[in-house]
Structure formats: structure tokens, C-alpha cells
Coordinates of N, CA, C and O in Angstrom, one line a residue:
M276 N -7.8 21.0 2.5 CA -8.2 21.8 1.9 C -7.7 23.3 2.2 O -6.8 23.8 3.1
W277 N -7.0 23.7 0.8 CA -5.9 25.1 1.0 C -7.5 26.1 1.4 O -8.4 26.6 0.8
T278 N -5.9 27.2 2.6 CA -6.9 28.4 2.4 C -6.0 29.5 2.0 O -4.6 28.9 2.1
N279 N -5.8 30.5 2.1 CA -5.7 31.8 1.8 C -4.4 31.7 2.8 O -3.3 31.8 2.1
I280 N -3.9 31.5 3.7 CA -3.1 31.4 4.7 C -1.8 30.5 4.5 O -0.8 30.3 4.1
N281 N -2.7 29.3 3.7 CA -1.4 28.0 3.7 C -1.2 28.4 2.0 O 0.3 28.5 2.2
R282 N -1.6 29.3 1.2 CA -0.9 29.4 0.0 C 0.0 30.3 0.2 O 0.7 30.4 -0.4
F283 N -0.2 31.6 1.1 CA 0.5 33.0 1.5 C 1.8 32.0 1.7 O 3.2 32.4 1.3
A284 N 1.8 31.6 3.2 CA 3.0 30.8 3.6 C 4.0 30.0 3.0 O 4.7 30.0 2.9
T285 N 3.0 29.0 2.0 CA 3.8 28.4 0.9 C 4.6 29.6 -0.5 O 5.6 29.3 -0.9
A286 N 3.7 30.3 -0.7 CA 4.3 31.2 -2.2 C 5.6 32.1 -0.8 O 6.5 32.2 -1.4
G287 N 5.6 32.1 0.0 CA 6.5 33.0 0.4 C 7.4 32.3 0.8 O 9.2 31.9 1.2
L288 N 7.8 30.8 1.4 CA 8.3 29.7 1.6 C 9.4 29.4 0.1 O 10.2 29.6 0.4
V289 N 8.3 29.3 -0.8 CA 9.4 29.2 -2.6 C 10.1 30.8 -2.5 O 11.1 30.4 -3.3
A290 N 9.8 31.5 -2.3 CA 10.0 32.9 -2.1 C 11.3 33.3 -1.6 O 12.7 33.4 -2.1
L291 N 11.5 32.6 0.0 CA 12.3 32.6 0.5 C 13.9 31.8 0.0 O 14.9 32.0 0.0
T292 N 13.4 30.1 -0.6 CA 14.0 29.6 -0.9 C 15.0 29.9 -2.3 O 15.9 29.8 -2.1
I293 N 13.7 31.0 -3.3 CA 14.9 30.9 -4.7 C 15.6 32.4 -4.3 O 16.9 32.7 -4.3
A294 N 15.6 33.3 -2.7 CA 16.3 34.5 -2.7 C 17.7 34.0 -1.8 O 18.4 34.5 -2.2
G295 N 17.0 32.8 -0.7 CA 18.1 32.3 -1.0 C 19.7 31.6 -1.6 O 20.8 31.7 -1.0
T296 N 19.1 30.6 -2.4 CA 19.4 30.2 -3.5 C 20.6 31.3 -3.9 O 21.9 31.2 -4.6
T297 N 19.9 32.9 -4.0 CA 20.7 33.7 -5.4 C 21.7 33.7 -4.4 O 22.9 34.3 -5.3
I298 N 21.7 34.1 -2.8 CA 22.2 34.9 -2.5 C 23.4 33.9 -2.1 O 24.9 34.5 -1.8
A299 N 23.2 32.8 -2.4 CA 23.6 31.7 -1.5 C 25.2 31.1 -2.8 O 26.4 31.0 -2.3
T300 N 25.0 31.4 -3.8 CA 25.3 30.9 -4.9 C 26.3 32.2 -5.5 O 25.7 33.6 -5.0
T301 N 27.7 32.1 -6.1 CA 28.6 33.1 -6.8 C 27.8 33.4 -7.8 O 27.3 32.6 -8.6
S302 N 27.9 34.4 -9.0 CA 28.0 35.0 -9.7 C 29.0 34.9 -10.7 O 28.7 34.0 -12.0
Q303 N 30.0 34.0 -10.6 CA 30.8 33.6 -11.7 C 31.1 32.1 -10.8 O 31.3 31.8 -10.0
A304 N 31.6 31.6 -12.3 CA 32.0 29.9 -11.3 C 33.9 30.1 -11.2 O 34.5 30.7 -11.9
E305 N 34.0 30.3 -9.9 CA 35.2 30.4 -9.1 C 35.5 29.6 -8.8 O 34.5 28.7 -7.6
A306 N 36.6 29.1 -8.4 CA 37.5 27.9 -7.9 C 37.7 28.6 -6.4 O 38.7 28.7 -5.8
R307 N 36.2 28.3 -5.6 CA 36.6 28.4 -3.8 C 36.0 27.4 -3.1 O 35.4 27.2 -3.3
N308 N 36.7 27.8 -1.6 CA 35.9 27.0 -0.6 C 34.8 27.3 -0.2 O 34.9 27.8 0.4
N309 N 33.5 27.2 -0.9 CA 32.4 27.1 -0.3 C 31.9 26.2 -0.2 O 30.2 25.5 0.1
F310 N 32.4 25.0 0.5 CA 31.8 23.8 1.3 C 30.5 24.3 2.5 O 29.2 23.5 2.6
G311 N 31.3 24.8 2.8 CA 30.4 25.7 4.5 C 28.7 26.0 4.2 O 27.2 26.2 4.1
R312 N 29.0 27.2 2.4 CA 27.8 28.0 2.1 C 26.8 26.9 1.6 O 25.5 26.9 1.8
G313 N 27.1 25.8 0.9 CA 26.7 24.6 0.4 C 26.2 24.0 0.9 O 24.7 23.2 0.7
L314 N 26.9 23.3 2.0 CA 26.0 22.5 3.4 C 25.0 23.6 3.9 O 24.0 22.7 4.4
A315 N 25.2 24.6 4.0 CA 24.1 25.6 4.7 C 22.7 25.5 3.7 O 21.6 25.2 4.0
A316 N 22.8 26.0 2.5 CA 21.8 25.6 1.8 C 20.8 24.4 1.8 O 20.4 24.0 1.1
G317 N 22.3 23.8 1.6 CA 21.8 22.2 1.6 C 20.7 21.5 2.3 O 19.4 21.8 2.1
I318 N 21.2 22.4 3.7 CA 20.2 22.0 5.1 C 18.7 22.4 4.9 O 18.0 22.2 5.1
A319 N 18.5 23.8 4.7 CA 18.0 25.1 5.2 C 17.1 24.7 3.1 O 15.8 24.4 4.0
G320 N 17.3 23.8 2.1 CA 16.5 23.6 1.0 C 15.9 22.1 2.5 O 14.5 21.9 1.4
T321 N 16.1 21.3 2.6 CA 15.9 20.2 2.3 C 14.5 20.1 3.7 O 13.8 19.6 4.0
I322 N 15.0 21.4 5.1 CA 13.8 21.3 5.7 C 12.9 22.6 4.9 O 11.8 21.6 5.8
I323 N 13.2 23.1 4.0 CA 11.6 23.5 4.1 C 11.2 22.8 2.6 O 10.0 22.7 2.6
G324 N 12.1 22.5 2.3 CA 11.5 21.3 1.0 C 10.4 20.3 1.8 O 8.9 19.8 1.2
G325 N 11.1 19.5 3.3 CA 10.4 18.5 3.7 C 9.0 19.2 4.9 O 7.9 18.7 4.7
A326 N 8.5 20.7 5.2 CA 8.0 21.1 5.4 C 7.1 21.1 4.8 O 5.6 20.7 4.6
L327 N 7.6 21.7 3.6 CA 6.5 22.1 2.1 C 5.5 20.3 2.2 O 4.8 20.7 1.9
I328 N 5.9 19.5 1.8 CA 5.9 18.1 1.6 C 5.2 18.1 2.4 O 3.4 17.2 2.3
A329 N 5.4 18.2 4.0 CA 4.6 17.5 5.1 C 3.2 18.2 5.3 O 2.0 17.9 5.0
G330 N 3.7 19.4 4.8 CA 1.9 20.3 4.7 C 1.4 20.0 3.5 O 0.3 20.3 3.4
A331 N 2.0 19.6 2.2 CA 1.0 18.8 1.5 C 0.0 17.6 1.4 O -0.7 17.0 0.7
R332 N 1.0 16.5 2.7 CA 0.7 15.7 2.8 C -0.5 15.6 3.9 O -1.2 14.7 3.8
H333 N -0.2 16.8 4.9 CA -0.6 16.7 6.3 C -1.5 17.8 6.2 O -0.5 18.7 6.6
P334 N -2.5 18.3 5.7 CA -2.6 19.7 5.5 C -3.6 20.5 7.2 O -3.5 21.5 7.3
G335 N -3.7 18.8 7.7 CA -4.4 19.9 9.2 C -3.3 19.6 10.2 O -3.8 20.6 10.6
Y336 N -2.6 19.5 9.9 CA -0.9 19.2 10.8 C -0.3 20.9 11.5 O 0.1 20.4 12.2
A337 N -0.7 21.6 10.4 CA 0.2 22.7 10.8 C -0.1 23.5 11.8 O 0.0 24.3 12.5
Y338 N -1.5 23.0 12.3 CA -2.7 23.2 13.3 C -2.2 23.2 14.5 O -3.0 23.7 15.7
G339 N -1.5 22.2 14.8 CA -1.1 21.3 15.8 C -2.1 19.8 15.5 O -2.8 19.5 14.8
P340 N -1.7 19.3 16.4 CA -2.2 17.6 16.5 C -4.0 17.4 16.9 O -4.2 16.5 16.4
A341 N -4.1 18.2 18.0 CA -5.7 18.4 17.8 C -6.3 18.1 16.6 O -7.6 18.2 16.5
Y342 N -6.3 19.0 15.8 CA -6.7 19.6 14.3 C -6.3 18.7 12.9 O -6.1 19.0 12.2
Y343 N -6.2 17.9 13.9 CA -4.8 16.1 12.9 C -6.3 15.9 11.7 O -6.6 15.2 12.4
A344 N -6.1 16.0 10.8 CA -6.8 15.1 9.6 C -6.3 14.4 8.7 O -5.3 14.6 8.1
P345 N -6.5 13.0 8.8 CA -5.8 12.1 8.2 C -6.1 12.1 6.8 O -6.9 12.8 6.2
A346 N -4.6 11.6 5.9 CA -4.3 12.2 4.7 C -5.3 11.2 4.4 O -5.2 11.5 2.4
Y347 N -4.9 9.6 4.6 CA -6.0 8.7 3.5 C -7.3 8.7 3.3 O -8.3 8.8 4.9
G348 N -7.5 8.2 2.6 CA -9.2 8.2 2.4 C -9.4 7.2 3.2 O -8.5 5.9 3.4
P349 N -10.9 7.0 2.5 CA -11.7 5.3 3.1 C -10.7 3.8 1.9 O -10.5 4.4 1.1
P350 N -11.2 3.1 2.4 CA -10.3 1.7 1.7 C -11.2 1.7 0.8 O -12.3 2.2 0.3
V351 N -11.3 1.3 -0.3 CA -11.3 0.9 -1.8 C -12.1 -0.3 -1.8 O -12.9 -0.3 -2.0
Y352 N -11.6 -1.5 -1.1 CA -12.5 -2.1 -1.0 C -13.2 -2.7 0.2 O -13.0 -1.7 1.5
A353 N -14.4 -3.7 0.1 CA -14.8 -3.4 1.3 C -14.9 -5.2 2.0 O -14.0 -6.1 1.4
A354 N -15.4 -5.8 3.4 CA -15.1 -6.2 4.2 C -15.8 -7.2 3.1 O -16.8 -7.3 2.8
P355 N -15.2 -8.4 3.8 CA -16.0 -9.7 2.7 C -16.8 -10.0 3.4 O -17.0 -10.1 5.2
A356 N -18.2 -10.3 2.4 CA -19.4 -10.7 3.3 C -19.3 -12.6 3.5 O -19.3 -13.3 2.5
Y357 N -19.0 -12.6 4.3 CA -19.4 -14.2 5.0 C -21.0 -15.1 5.3 O -21.7 -14.3 5.0
A358 N -20.3 -15.9 4.2 CA -21.9 -16.5 4.1 C -22.0 -18.2 4.1 O -20.5 -18.7 4.1
P359 N -23.1 -18.3 4.2 CA -23.0 -20.2 4.4 C -22.4 -20.8 3.3 O -22.8 -20.4 2.5
P360 N -21.5 -21.8 3.5 CA -20.9 -22.3 2.6 C -22.2 -23.4 1.6 O -23.1 -23.6 2.2
V361 N -21.7 -23.4 0.9 CA -23.4 -24.2 0.1 C -22.5 -25.2 -0.5 O -21.8 -25.6 -0.8
V362 N -23.4 -25.9 -0.1 CA -23.1 -27.7 0.2 C -24.4 -28.1 -1.4 O -25.1 -28.0 -1.8
Y363 N -23.1 -28.5 -2.3 CA -23.2 -29.2 -3.8 C -24.0 -30.8 -3.1 O -22.9 -30.9 -3.2
Q364 N -25.1 -30.8 -4.2 CA -25.6 -32.0 -4.1 C -24.8 -33.2 -5.6 O -25.2 -32.1 -5.8
P365 N -24.6 -34.3 -5.4 CA -23.3 -35.1 -6.1 C -24.7 -35.2 -7.3 O -25.8 -35.6 -6.9
V366 N -24.5 -34.6 -8.6 CA -25.3 -35.5 -9.9 C -25.5 -37.0 -10.0 O -26.5 -37.8 -10.1
Y367 N -23.8 -37.0 -9.7 CA -23.7 -38.8 -9.9 C -23.9 -39.0 -8.8 O -23.4 -38.8 -7.7
P368 N -24.3 -40.5 -8.4 CA -23.5 -41.4 -7.3 C -22.7 -41.1 -7.1 O -21.6 -41.4 -8.2
R369 N -21.9 -41.0 -6.0 CA -20.5 -41.6 -5.2 C -19.7 -42.9 -5.4 O -20.1 -43.7 -5.1
C370 N -18.7 -43.5 -6.3 CA -18.0 -44.3 -6.3 C -17.0 -44.2 -6.2 O -16.2 -43.0 -6.3
H371 N -16.0 -45.1 -5.4 CA -14.8 -46.0 -5.8 C -14.1 -46.6 -6.4 O -15.4 -47.4 -6.1
V372 N -13.2 -46.7 -6.1 CA -12.0 -48.1 -6.2 C -12.1 -48.8 -5.4 O -10.9 -48.2 -4.2
A373 N -12.3 -49.8 -5.5 CA -12.0 -51.1 -4.1 C -11.4 -52.2 -4.9 O -11.5 -52.6 -5.5
W374 N -10.2 -53.0 -3.8 CA -9.4 -54.4 -3.7 C -10.4 -55.6 -2.9 O -10.9 -55.2 -2.6
R375 N -11.0 -56.7 -4.1 CA -11.0 -57.4 -3.6 C -10.2 -58.5 -4.1 O -9.0 -59.1 -4.4
Q376 N -11.0 -59.7 -3.3 CA -10.6 -61.0 -3.5 C -11.8 -62.5 -3.8 O -12.2 -62.3 -3.0
N377 N -11.1 -62.8 -5.1 CA -12.1 -64.3 -4.9 C -11.9 -65.1 -4.2 O -11.2 -65.3 -3.7
A378 N -12.7 -66.2 -4.2 CA -12.5 -67.9 -4.2 C -11.5 -68.0 -4.7 O -11.0 -68.7 -3.4
W379 N -10.4 -68.1 -5.3 CA -9.0 -68.1 -5.2 C -7.5 -67.7 -4.6 O -7.0 -68.1 -4.5
G380 N -8.0 -66.4 -3.8 CA -7.2 -66.1 -3.6 C -6.6 -64.6 -5.0 O -6.0 -64.6 -3.6
D381 N -7.3 -64.2 -5.6 CA -6.4 -63.8 -6.4 C -7.6 -61.7 -6.4 O -8.6 -62.6 -6.2
M382 N -6.8 -61.1 -6.2 CA -7.1 -59.5 -6.0 C -7.4 -59.3 -7.3 O -6.6 -59.1 -8.2
Y383 N -8.4 -58.5 -7.6 CA -8.7 -57.1 -8.6 C -9.4 -56.3 -7.8 O -10.4 -56.2 -6.8
R384 N -9.4 -54.9 -8.7 CA -9.8 -54.3 -8.4 C -11.3 -54.5 -8.8 O -11.9 -54.5 -10.2
V385 N -12.5 -53.6 -8.2 CA -14.1 -53.3 -9.0 C -14.6 -52.0 -8.1 O -13.7 -51.3 -7.5
R386 N -15.4 -51.8 -8.8 CA -16.2 -49.8 -8.6 C -16.8 -50.5 -8.0 O -18.4 -51.2 -8.3
V387 N -17.5 -49.7 -6.4 CA -18.1 -49.8 -5.5 C -18.9 -47.9 -5.7 O -18.5 -47.0 -5.7
C388 N -20.2 -47.9 -5.7 CA -20.6 -47.1 -6.3 C -22.2 -46.8 -4.6 O -22.6 -48.2 -4.1
D389 N -22.0 -45.8 -4.1 CA -23.5 -45.4 -2.6 C -24.6 -45.9 -3.6 O -25.4 -44.9 -4.3

């Protein structure tokens, strides 16, 4: 939930970032060694941007861990409902193939049904 304090803080950080980038950069393209200022501006932008993103993702965390409200919503899926398994009664008799032996010792297959 956005309050006026959050909006003013965000607007202030954005204004500070824009003002800092205009001060840190030069008006003309000059071949100077500005590595230190560029590094400082990059680190400041990273810290401010990280704070803005963290505040947007976890709105209650700015007031301390006691008021922290997780940013995750309720689960989209429901827990599976376990029911007793359905036992299907066979419509046709259960049959299988078995090997049998006749009186002369010859093997043959036969279909045996329950």
C-alpha cells in the first residue's frame, strides 16, 4: 500500500538521482580522467536503485522487520484432495496364457480364464 510518505520519499530519491547525474557529468565531451566520479555515481545509483526496488517489492520493510508483510500472495494452486482409490471391477473375466503339456509331452499354449 502506497502512502504519501512513500510517494514523497520515492520522488525525492528520483530527484536526487537526476540532480546527482547532472552534477557528476560534464557539459562537454572532454577527454579527462573521470573514473572516480563515474565510479561514485555508479555506486550511488546502484544503492538508490536497489533501495527503490526493495521498497517497491517489500512495502512494509521500510518501517522495520516487525511490520514486515511478505510480498507474496496466496498460492494459486490448492492442496490435492486425497480420496480412497477407485477399484474397478473387470467387465470381462480375467484371462491369461499358460503352457500345458499333452500326454505325449508336447507343449502347447492355452488360454485360462478365472
